[in-house]
Structures are given as structure tokens and as C-alpha cells.
Coordinates of C-alpha atoms in Angstrom, one line a residue:
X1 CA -15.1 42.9 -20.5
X2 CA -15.8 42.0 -16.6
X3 CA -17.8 39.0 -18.0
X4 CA -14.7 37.9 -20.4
X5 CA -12.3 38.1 -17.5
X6 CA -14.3 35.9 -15.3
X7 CA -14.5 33.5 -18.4
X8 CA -10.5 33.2 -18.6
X9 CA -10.4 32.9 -14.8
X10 CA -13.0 30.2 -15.1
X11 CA -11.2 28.1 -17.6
X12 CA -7.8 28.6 -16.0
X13 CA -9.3 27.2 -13.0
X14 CA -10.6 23.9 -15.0
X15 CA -7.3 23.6 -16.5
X16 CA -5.3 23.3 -13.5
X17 CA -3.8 27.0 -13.3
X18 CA -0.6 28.2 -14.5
X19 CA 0.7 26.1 -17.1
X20 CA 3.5 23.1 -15.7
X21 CA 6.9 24.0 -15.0
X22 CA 8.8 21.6 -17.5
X23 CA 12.2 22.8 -17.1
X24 CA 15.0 20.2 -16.8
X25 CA 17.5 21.4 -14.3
X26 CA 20.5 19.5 -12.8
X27 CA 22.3 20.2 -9.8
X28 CA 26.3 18.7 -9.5
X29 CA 28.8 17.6 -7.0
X30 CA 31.4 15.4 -5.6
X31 CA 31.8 12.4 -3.7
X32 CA 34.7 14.1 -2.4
X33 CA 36.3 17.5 -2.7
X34 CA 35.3 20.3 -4.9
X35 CA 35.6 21.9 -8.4
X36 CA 39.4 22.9 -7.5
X37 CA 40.3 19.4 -5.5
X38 CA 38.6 17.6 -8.4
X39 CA 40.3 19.1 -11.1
X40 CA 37.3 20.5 -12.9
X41 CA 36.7 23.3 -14.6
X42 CA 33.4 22.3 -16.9
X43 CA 30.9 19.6 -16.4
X44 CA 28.8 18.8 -19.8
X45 CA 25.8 17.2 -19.2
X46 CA 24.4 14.5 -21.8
X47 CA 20.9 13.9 -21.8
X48 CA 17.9 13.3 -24.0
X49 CA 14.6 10.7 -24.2
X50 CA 15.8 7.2 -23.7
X51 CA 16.2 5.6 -27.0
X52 CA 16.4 9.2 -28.9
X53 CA 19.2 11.5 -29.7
X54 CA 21.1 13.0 -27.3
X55 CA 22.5 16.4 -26.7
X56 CA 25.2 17.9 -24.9
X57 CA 24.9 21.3 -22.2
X58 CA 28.2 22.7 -20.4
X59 CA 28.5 24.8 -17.6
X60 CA 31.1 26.0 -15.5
X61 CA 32.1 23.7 -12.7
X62 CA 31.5 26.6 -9.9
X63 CA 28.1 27.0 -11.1
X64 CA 26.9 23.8 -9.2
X65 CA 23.6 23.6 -10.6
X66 CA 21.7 24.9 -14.9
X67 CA 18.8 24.0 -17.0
X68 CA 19.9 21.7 -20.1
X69 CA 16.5 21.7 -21.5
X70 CA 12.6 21.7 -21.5
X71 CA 10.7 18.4 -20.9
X72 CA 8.0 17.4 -23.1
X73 CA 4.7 18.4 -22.2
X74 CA 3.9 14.4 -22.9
X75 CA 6.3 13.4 -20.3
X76 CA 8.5 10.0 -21.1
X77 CA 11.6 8.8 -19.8
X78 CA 15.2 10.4 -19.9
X79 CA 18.6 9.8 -19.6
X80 CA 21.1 11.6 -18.0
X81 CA 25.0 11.8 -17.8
X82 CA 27.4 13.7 -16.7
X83 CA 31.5 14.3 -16.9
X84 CA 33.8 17.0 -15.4
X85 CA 36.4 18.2 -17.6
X86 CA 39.7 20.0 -16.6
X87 CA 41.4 23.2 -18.3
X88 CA 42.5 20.7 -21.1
X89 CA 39.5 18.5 -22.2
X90 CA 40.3 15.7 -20.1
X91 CA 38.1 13.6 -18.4
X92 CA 38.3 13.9 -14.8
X93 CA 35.2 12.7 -12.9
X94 CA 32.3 11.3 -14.1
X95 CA 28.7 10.5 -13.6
X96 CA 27.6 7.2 -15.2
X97 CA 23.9 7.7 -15.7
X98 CA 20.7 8.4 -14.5
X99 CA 17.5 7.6 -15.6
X100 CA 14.2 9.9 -15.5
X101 CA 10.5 9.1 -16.0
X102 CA 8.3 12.3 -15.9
X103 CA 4.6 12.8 -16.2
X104 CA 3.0 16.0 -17.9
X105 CA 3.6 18.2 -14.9
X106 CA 7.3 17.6 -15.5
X107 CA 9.5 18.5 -12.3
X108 CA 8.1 21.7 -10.6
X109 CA 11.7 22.7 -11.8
X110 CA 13.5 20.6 -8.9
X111 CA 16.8 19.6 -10.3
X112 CA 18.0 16.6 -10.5
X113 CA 21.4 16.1 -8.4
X114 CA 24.3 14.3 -9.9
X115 CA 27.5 12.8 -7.8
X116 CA 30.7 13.0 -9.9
X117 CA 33.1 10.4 -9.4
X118 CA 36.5 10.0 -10.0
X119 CA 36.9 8.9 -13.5
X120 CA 39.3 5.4 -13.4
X121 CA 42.3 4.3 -15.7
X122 CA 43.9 2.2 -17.7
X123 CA 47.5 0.7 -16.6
X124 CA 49.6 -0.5 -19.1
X125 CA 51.9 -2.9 -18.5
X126 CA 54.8 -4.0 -21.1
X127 CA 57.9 -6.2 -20.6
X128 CA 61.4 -7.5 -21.9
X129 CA 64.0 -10.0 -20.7
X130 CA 67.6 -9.3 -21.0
X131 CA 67.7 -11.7 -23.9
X132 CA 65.4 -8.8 -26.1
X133 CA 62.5 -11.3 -26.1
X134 CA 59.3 -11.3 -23.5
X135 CA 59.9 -14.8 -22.9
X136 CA 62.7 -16.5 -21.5
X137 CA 65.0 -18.6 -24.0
X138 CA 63.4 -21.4 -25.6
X139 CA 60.0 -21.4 -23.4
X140 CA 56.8 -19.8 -23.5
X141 CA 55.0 -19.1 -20.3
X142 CA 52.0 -17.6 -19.0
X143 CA 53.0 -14.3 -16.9
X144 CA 51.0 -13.4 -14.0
X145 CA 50.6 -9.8 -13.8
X146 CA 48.7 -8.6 -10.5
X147 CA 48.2 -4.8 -9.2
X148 CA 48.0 -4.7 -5.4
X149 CA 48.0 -1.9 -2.8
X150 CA 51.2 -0.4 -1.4
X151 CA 52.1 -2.8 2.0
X152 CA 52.4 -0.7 5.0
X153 CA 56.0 -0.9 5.1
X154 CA 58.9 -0.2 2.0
X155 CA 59.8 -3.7 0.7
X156 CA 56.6 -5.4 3.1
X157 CA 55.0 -8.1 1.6
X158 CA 51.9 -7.6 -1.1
X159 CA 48.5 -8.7 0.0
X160 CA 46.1 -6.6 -0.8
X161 CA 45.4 -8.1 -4.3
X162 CA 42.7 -5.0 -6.5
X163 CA 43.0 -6.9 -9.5
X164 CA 44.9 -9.3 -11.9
X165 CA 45.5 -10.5 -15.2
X166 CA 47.4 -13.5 -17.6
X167 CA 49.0 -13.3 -20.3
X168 CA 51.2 -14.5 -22.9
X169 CA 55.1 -14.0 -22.2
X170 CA 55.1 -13.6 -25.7
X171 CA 52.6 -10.7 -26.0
X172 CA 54.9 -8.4 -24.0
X173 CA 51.7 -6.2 -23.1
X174 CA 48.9 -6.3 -21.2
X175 CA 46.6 -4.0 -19.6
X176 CA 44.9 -3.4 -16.4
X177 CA 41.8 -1.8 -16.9
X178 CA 39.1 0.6 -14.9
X179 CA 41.8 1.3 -12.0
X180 CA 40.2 3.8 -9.6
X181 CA 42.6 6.6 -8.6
X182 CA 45.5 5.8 -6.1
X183 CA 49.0 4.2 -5.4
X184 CA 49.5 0.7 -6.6
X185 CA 52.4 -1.9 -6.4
X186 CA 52.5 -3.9 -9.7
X187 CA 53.7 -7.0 -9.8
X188 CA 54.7 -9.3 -12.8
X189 CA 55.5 -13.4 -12.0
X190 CA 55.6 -16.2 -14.3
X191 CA 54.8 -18.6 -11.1
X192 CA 57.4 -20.9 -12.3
X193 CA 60.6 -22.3 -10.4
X194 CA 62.6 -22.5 -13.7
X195 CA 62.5 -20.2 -15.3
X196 CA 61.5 -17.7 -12.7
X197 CA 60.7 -14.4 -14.0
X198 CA 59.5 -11.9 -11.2
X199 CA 59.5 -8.0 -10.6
X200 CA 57.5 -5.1 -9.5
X201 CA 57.1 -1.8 -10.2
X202 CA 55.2 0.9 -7.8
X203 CA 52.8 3.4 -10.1
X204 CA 50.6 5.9 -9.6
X205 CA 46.9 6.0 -11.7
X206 CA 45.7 9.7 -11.7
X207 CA 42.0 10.4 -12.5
X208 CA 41.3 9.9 -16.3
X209 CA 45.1 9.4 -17.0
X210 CA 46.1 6.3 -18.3
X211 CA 49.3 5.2 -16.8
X212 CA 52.5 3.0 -18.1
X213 CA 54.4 0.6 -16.0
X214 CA 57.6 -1.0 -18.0
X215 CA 59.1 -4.2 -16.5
X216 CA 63.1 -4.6 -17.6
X217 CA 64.0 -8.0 -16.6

């Protein structure tokens, strides 16, 4: 018996010790804020080998940190994503992606951390001229429809230009797309002298909630 303990210890020894810690841990949080301030209650974490399928863990937001999985004892490359969810299922933060190579002695189980970022929005943006048409009588124009910051004063002028878009009088729609969280001014403008069709509208994007701003002209 004393000579087959020495034996195991022996070969233990050649083989590096205890075996590698391959568990896949993640560890969460904000660029700002908390779970509360965030409106998160879950964050499900995507992950799998690049290329392969991919599998979804959730934890509770509070928790700050699990394990989603085991590594393979082969080590490869991963992917990793990451959204926070609220009460309801929606999309409230997210992170977009991060990408993992890992050797056969996997991690030592140090997680890998995660910023969750405000998920953007879409603003949609629709339109109709007194006359029940998008475009003014007899003419077809391109409109000009630009989202700007709030100026620091009511009614000030608008300078701070975040993105715009053209389109079509006649396609009475458009939309803004990827809009961070915030207060915004939109403005629609066909440029021209005659006809001139201008007119903004003030919105507000919430995290993951698209928002609609309807021009009456």
C-alpha cells in the first residue's frame, strides 16, 4: 500500500497536479448605474466555441457574477455576449461581444468581466400635409429629416446635429436608427424656398424602446 501511494503521488507530480480548473465564469456590470438604475432584473449570457452553437445562461441581475459552462479540456476560442433584461423581457442594456482564446489549463476560474451598455433605439418618424398627402400639391421633394440635441435654451437654435436621414416626401416614413438613450429635437425640412415644409418635434428614446415622432403639417 505505502509503495502504491507513492506511485499515485509520483504520477500526479508528472502530470502537473490537480487537474485544470476549466470553469467558464463571467462577472457583469455597468458603464453606469446599477441593476435598479439600469432597469435590469436578468442578464442571459450567450456564449459557445466560435463558429459552433451557442447556448444561453441567466442569472439574476444582483448576482454580479455565475459560471455558464465548462471549457474544453482542448482549449479553442469562444464567444461571449451578454444582454440585461427588465421585469418584462425587454432589452435594456447590452454587451456586444467578447471573444476568448483558452489553452488546456482553461482560466484558473477567473471570470471574465462584461460592461453592459445601454441598449439604443429606433425613432420613427412619419408625416402628413394638410392636403392628406406627404408631399406638397403637385411636387415631389426630398425631406430632410435630422435628430439633433436639445439647444440650451426653449426655442434656441439646433446645432448639435447626432444624425440624419433623406427621404422621399412620398414615403411618409422614415426611421432613425441605433439612437443611444436621451432627449432629442427632431427636425423635418424639405430645404426648399417653395414649397417650404419644416417642423420639429422634441422626443425622448428610452433604453431598448423604440420611439415615434409624428410630424402634422
Amino acid at each position: 500500500m505505502r509503495t502504491f501511494t507513492l506511485l499515485v503521488a509520483a504520477v500526479a507530480s508528472a502530470c502537473g497536479g490537480e487537474s485544470p480548473d476549466l470553469a467558464l465564469n463571467v462577472a457583469w456590470k455597468f458603464e453606469a448605474g446599477d441593476c435598479a438604475s439600469n432597469q435590469t432584473e436578468t442578464v442571459r449570457i450567450t456564449w459557445g466555441p466560435s463558429g459552433g452553437s451557442m447556448a444561453d445562461v441567466e442569472f439574476p441581475c444582483t448576482a454580479g457574477q455565475g459560471k455558464v459552462g465548462d471549457l474544453s479540456p482542448m482549449g479553442g476560442s469562444y464567444s461571449i455576449a451578454a444582454v440585461g433584461l427588465d421585469a418584462a423581457g425587454v432589452t435594456r442594456s447590452r454587451h456586444l461581444g467578447t471573444a476568448l482564446t483558452v489553452g488546456s489549463a482553461g482560466r484558473g476560474g477567473a471570470p471574465v468581466d462584461l460592461t453592459l451598455r445601454p441598449k439604443p433605439a429606433d425613432v420613427v418618424v412619419t408625416w402628413r400635409l394638410s392636403n392628406g398627402s406627404g408631399c406638397p400639391s403637385g411636387v415631389v421633394l426630398p425631406y430632410f429629416i435630422g435628430l439633433y440635441r436639445p439647444p440650451a435654451m426653449m426655442g434656441g437654435a439646433l446645432t448639435q446635429k447626432v444624425s440624419e436621414k433623406q427621404a422621399s416626401c412620398s414615403a411618409r416614413t422614415t426611421t432613425l436608427t441605433d439612437v443611444a438613450p436621451g432627449d432629442y429635437v427632431v427636425e423635418l425640412d424639405s430645404r426648399a424656398v417653395t414649397p417650404m415644409v419644416k417642423g420639429s418635434r422634441a422626443v425622448t428614446v428610452n433604453r431598448g424602446e423604440n420611439a415615434a415622432v409624428d410630424f402634422q403639417l
